Tab-separated table of C-alpha atoms and ligand atoms in Angstrom:
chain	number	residue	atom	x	y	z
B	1	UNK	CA	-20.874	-37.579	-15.386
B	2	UNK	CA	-19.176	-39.095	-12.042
B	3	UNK	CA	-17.168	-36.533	-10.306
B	4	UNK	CA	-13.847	-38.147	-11.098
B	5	UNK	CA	-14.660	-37.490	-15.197
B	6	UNK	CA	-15.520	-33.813	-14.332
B	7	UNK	CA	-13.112	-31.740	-15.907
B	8	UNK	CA	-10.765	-29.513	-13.209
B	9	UNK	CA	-11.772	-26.089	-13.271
B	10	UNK	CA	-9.103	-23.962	-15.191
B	11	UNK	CA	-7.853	-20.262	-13.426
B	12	UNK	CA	-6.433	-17.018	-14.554
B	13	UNK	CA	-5.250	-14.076	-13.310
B	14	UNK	CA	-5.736	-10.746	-15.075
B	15	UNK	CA	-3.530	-8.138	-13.678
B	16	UNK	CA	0.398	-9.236	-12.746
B	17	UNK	CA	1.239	-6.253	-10.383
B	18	UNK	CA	1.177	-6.719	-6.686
B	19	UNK	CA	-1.976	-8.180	-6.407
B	20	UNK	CA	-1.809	-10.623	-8.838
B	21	UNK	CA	1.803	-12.085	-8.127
B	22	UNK	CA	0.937	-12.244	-4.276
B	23	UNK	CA	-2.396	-14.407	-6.056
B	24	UNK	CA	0.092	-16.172	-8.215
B	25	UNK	CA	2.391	-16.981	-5.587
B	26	UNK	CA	-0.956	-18.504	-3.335
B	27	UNK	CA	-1.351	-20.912	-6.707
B	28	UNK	CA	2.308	-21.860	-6.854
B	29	UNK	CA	2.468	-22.853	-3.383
B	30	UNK	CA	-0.052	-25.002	-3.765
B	31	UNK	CA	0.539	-26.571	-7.086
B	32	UNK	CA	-2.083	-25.402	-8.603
B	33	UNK	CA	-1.556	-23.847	-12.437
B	34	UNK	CA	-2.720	-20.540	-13.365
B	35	UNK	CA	-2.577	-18.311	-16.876
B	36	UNK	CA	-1.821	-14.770	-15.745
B	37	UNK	CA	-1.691	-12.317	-18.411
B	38	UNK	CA	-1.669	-7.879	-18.787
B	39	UNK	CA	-1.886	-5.602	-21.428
B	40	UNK	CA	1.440	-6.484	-22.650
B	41	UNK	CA	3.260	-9.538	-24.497
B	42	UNK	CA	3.366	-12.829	-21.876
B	43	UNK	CA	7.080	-12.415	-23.126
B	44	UNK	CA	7.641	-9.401	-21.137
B	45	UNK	CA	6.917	-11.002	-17.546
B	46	UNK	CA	7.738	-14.596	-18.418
B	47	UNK	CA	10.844	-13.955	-15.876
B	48	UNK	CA	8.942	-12.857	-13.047
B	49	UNK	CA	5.897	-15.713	-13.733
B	50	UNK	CA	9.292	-18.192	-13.813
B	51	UNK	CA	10.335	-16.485	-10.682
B	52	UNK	CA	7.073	-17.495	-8.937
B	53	UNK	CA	6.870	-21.447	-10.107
B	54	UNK	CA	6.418	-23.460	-13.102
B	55	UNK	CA	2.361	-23.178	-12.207
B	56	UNK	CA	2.527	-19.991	-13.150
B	57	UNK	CA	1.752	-19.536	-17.324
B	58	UNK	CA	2.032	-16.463	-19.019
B	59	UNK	CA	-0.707	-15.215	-21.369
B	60	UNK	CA	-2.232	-13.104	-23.855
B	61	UNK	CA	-5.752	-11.783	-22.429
B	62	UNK	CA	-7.221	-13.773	-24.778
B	63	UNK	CA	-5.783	-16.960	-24.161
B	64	UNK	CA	-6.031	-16.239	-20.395
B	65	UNK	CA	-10.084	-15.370	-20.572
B	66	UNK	CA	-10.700	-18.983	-21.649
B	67	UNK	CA	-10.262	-20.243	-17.745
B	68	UNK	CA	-13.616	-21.066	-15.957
B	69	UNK	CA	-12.467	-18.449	-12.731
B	70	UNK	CA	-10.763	-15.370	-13.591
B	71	UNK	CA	-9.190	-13.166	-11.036
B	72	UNK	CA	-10.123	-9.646	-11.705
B	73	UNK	CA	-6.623	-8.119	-10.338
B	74	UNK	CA	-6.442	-4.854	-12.392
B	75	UNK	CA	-6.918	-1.429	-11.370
B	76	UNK	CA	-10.744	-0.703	-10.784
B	77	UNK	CA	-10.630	1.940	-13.555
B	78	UNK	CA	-9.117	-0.870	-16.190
B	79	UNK	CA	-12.149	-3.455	-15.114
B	80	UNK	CA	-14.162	-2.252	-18.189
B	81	UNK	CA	-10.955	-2.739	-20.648
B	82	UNK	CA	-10.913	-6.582	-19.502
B	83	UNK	CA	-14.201	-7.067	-19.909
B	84	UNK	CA	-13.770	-6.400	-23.251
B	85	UNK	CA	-12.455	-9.474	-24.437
B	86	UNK	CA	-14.984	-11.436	-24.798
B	87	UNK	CA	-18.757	-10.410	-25.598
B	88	UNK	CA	-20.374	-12.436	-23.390
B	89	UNK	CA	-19.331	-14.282	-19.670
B	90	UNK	CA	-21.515	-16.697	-19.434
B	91	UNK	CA	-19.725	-19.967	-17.857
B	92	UNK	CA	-17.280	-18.018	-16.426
B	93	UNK	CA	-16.734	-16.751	-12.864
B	94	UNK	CA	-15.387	-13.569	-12.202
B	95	UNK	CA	-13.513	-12.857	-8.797
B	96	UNK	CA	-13.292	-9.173	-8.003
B	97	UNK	CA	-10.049	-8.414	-6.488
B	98	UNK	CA	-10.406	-4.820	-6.929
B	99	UNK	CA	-10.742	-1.538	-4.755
B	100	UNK	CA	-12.683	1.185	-5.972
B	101	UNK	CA	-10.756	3.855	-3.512
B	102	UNK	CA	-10.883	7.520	-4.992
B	103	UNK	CA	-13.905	6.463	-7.376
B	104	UNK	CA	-17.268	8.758	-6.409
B	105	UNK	CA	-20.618	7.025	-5.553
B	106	UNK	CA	-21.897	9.068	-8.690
B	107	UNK	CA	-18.818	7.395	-11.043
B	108	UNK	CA	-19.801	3.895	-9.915
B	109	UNK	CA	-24.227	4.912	-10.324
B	110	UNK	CA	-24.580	4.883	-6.845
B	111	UNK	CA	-23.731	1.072	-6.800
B	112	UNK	CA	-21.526	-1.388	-4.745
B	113	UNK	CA	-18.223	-1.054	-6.601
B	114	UNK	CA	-18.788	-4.752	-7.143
B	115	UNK	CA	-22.729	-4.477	-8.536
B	116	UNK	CA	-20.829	-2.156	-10.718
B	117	UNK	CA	-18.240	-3.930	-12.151
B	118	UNK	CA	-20.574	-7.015	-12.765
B	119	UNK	CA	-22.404	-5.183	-15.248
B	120	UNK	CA	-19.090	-4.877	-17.744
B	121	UNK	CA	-19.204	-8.854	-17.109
B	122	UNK	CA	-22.495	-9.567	-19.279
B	123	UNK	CA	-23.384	-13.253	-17.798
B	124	UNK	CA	-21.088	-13.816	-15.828
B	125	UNK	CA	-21.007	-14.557	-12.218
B	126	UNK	CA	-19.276	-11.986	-10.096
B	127	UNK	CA	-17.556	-12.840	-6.525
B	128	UNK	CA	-15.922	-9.851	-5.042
B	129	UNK	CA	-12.812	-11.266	-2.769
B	130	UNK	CA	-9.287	-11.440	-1.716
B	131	UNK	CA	-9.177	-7.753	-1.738
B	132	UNK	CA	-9.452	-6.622	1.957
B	133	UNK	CA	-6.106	-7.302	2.395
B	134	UNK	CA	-2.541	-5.074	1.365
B	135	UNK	CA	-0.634	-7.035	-1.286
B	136	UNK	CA	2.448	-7.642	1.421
B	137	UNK	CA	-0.064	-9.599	3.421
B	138	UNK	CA	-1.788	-11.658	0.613
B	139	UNK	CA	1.422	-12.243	-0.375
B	140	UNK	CA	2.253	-14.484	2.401
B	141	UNK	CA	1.812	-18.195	2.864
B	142	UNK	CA	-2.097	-18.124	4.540
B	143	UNK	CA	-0.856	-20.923	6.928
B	144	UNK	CA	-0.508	-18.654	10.296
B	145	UNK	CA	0.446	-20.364	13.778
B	146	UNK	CA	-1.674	-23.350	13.171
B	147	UNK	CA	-4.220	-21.087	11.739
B	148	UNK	CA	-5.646	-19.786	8.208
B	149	UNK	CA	-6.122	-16.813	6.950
B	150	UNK	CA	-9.548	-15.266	6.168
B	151	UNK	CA	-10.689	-13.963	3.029
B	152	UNK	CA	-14.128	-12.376	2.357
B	153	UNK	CA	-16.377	-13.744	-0.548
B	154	UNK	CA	-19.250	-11.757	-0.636
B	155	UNK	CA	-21.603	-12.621	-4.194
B	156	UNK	CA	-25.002	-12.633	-6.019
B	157	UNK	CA	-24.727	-16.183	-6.881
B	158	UNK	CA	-24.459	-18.685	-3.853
B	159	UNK	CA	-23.183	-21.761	-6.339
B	160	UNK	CA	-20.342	-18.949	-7.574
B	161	UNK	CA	-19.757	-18.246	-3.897
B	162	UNK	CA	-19.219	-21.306	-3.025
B	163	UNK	CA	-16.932	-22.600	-6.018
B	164	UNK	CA	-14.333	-19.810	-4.929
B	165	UNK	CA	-15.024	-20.485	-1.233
B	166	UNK	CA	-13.181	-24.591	-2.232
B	167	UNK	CA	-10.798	-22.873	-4.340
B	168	UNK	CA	-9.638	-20.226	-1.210
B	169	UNK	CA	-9.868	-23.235	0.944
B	170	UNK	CA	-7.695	-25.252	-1.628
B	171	UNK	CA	-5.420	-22.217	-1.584
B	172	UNK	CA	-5.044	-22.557	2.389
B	173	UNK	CA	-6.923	-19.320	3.231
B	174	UNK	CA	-10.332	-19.728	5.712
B	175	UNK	CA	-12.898	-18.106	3.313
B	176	UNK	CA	-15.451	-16.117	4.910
B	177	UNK	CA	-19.032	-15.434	2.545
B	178	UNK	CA	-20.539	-12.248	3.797
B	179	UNK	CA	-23.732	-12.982	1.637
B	180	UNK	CA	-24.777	-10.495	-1.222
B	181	UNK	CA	-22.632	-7.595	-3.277
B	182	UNK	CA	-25.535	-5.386	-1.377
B	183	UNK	CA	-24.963	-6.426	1.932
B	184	UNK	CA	-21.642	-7.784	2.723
B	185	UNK	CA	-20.038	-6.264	-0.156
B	186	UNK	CA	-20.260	-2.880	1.586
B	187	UNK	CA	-17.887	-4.163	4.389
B	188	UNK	CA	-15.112	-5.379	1.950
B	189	UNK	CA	-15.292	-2.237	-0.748
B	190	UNK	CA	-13.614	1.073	-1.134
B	191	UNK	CA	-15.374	4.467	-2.141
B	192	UNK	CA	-14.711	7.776	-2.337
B	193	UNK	CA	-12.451	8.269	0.415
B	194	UNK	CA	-13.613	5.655	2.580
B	195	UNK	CA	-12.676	1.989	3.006
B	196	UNK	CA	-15.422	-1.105	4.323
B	197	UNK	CA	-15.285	-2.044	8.052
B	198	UNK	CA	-13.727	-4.863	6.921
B	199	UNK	CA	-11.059	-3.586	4.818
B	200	UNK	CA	-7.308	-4.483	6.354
B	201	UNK	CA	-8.893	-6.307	8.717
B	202	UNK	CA	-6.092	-9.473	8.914
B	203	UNK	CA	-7.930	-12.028	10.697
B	204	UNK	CA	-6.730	-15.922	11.521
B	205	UNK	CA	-9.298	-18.474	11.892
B	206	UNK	CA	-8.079	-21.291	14.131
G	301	NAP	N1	-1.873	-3.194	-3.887
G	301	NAP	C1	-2.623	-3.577	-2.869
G	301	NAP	O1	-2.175	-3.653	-1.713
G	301	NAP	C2	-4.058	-3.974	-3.119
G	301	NAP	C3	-4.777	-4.611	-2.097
G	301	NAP	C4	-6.078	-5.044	-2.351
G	301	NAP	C5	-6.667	-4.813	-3.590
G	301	NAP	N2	-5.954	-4.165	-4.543
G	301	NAP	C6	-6.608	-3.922	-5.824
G	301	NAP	O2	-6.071	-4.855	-6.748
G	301	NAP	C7	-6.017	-4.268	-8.051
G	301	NAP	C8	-4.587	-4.365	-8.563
G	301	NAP	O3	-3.748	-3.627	-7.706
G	301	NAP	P1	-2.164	-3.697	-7.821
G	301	NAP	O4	-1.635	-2.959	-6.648
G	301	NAP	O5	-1.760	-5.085	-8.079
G	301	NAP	O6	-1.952	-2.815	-9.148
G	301	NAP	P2	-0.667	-2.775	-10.092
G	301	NAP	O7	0.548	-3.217	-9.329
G	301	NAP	O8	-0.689	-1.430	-10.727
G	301	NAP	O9	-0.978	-3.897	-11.203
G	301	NAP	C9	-1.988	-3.742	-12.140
G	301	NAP	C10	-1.807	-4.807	-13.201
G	301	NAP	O10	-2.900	-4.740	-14.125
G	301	NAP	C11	-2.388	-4.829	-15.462
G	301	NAP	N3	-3.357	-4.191	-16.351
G	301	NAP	C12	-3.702	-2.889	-16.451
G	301	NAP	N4	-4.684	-2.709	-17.361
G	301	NAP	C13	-4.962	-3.943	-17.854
G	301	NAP	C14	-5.882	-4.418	-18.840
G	301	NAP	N5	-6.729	-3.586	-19.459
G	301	NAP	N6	-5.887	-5.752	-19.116
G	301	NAP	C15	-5.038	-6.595	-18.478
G	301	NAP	N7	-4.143	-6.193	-17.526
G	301	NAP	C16	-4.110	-4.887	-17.236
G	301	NAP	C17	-1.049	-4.122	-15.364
G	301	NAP	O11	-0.180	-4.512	-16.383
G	301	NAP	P3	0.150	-3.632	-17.687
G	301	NAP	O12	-0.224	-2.209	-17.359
G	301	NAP	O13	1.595	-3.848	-17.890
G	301	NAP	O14	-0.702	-4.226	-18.750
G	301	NAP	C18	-0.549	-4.666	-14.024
G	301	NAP	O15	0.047	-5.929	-14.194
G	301	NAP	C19	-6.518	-2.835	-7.899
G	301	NAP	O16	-7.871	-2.777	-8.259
G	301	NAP	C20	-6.348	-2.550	-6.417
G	301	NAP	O17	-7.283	-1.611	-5.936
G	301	NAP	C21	-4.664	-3.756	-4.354
């Protein structure tokens, strides 16, 4: 198959609080379309999804799952609801926009909160991202003095890493990869009462 006949990777957002209307709003501006979808009837937030851009398409969580790269923008408790609806992820990448801040080492098995939540994901590929930031910030256009943005991707799975590293680079943001959920995951999570070295760390790449 040549590259022009490849189909377009398809994207949803799970989770339309703050975090995933300041991720909507990064789609919109770019033209890109996105299914975002909640616990609740697409109805119910079509106004606010309107309110971002015509990109943006409410969903149930089951239509929404069908997308090839799934933002994970949910509370880190929720993570194991989502994951619930579908059996198996295989095909699928999951980007982990959560924080696990208040949740003990012992909750999370003495894991990286993302090592963690990949293990509700059964086969699917986990990148943990576009979370170091407060929602007021992601919310903004990534295009900063002549500069971008940076987002950590930290993952398990270089070919995963580097599918969301085009799509933060389509979405104007300088992606940073920070290697392995081990490693560089440590810098970019929350636990306990503690936050990674890297957490609200707003950094321009020029
Ligand atoms: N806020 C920040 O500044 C910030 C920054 C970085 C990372 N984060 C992380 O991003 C995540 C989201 O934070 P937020 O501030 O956006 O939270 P929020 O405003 O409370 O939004 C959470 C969203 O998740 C939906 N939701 C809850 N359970 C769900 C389920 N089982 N299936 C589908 N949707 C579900 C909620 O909708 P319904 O309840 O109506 O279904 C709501 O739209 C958290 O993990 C947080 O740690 C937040």
């Amino acid at each position: 198959m040549s590259n022009s006949e490849k189909k377009a990777a398809s994207y949803a957002i799970i989770g339309f609080g703050k975090i995933g209307q300041a991720l909507a709003r990064a789609f919109a501006r770019k033209g890109i379309e996105v299914a975002v979808a909640t616990t609740r009837d697409p109805e119910s937030f079509t106004a606010e999804a309107t309110a971002i851009g015509p990109e943006i398409i409410p969903a149930t969580l089951p239509e929404a799952v069908k997308a090839d790269i799934i933002f994970l923008a949910v509370r880190f408790e929720s993570h194991p609801d989502v994951a619930k609806a579908l059996p198996n992820w295989q095909g699928k990448t999951i980007v982990d926009v959560t924080n696990a801040y208040g949740v003990t080492p012992e909750q999370m098995e003495g894991l990286p909160s993302a090592r963690f939540v990949a293990k509700a994901f059964t086969g699917g590929k986990l990148v943990k991202g576009f979370n170091h930031l407060g929602a007021a910030i992601l919310d903004q256009d990534p295009a900063v003095n002549g500069g971008k943005r940076v987002v950590f991707l930290t993952s398990d799975d270089d070919s995963a890493a580097a599918e969301i590293s085009v799509l933060a680079e389509n979405l104007g943001f300088a992606p940073v990869k920070l290697g392995g959920l081990s490693e560089g995951g440590l810098l970019v999570q929350a636990q306990g009462n503690s936050w990674g070295k890297l957490i609200f760390q707003d950094l321009v790449k020029f």
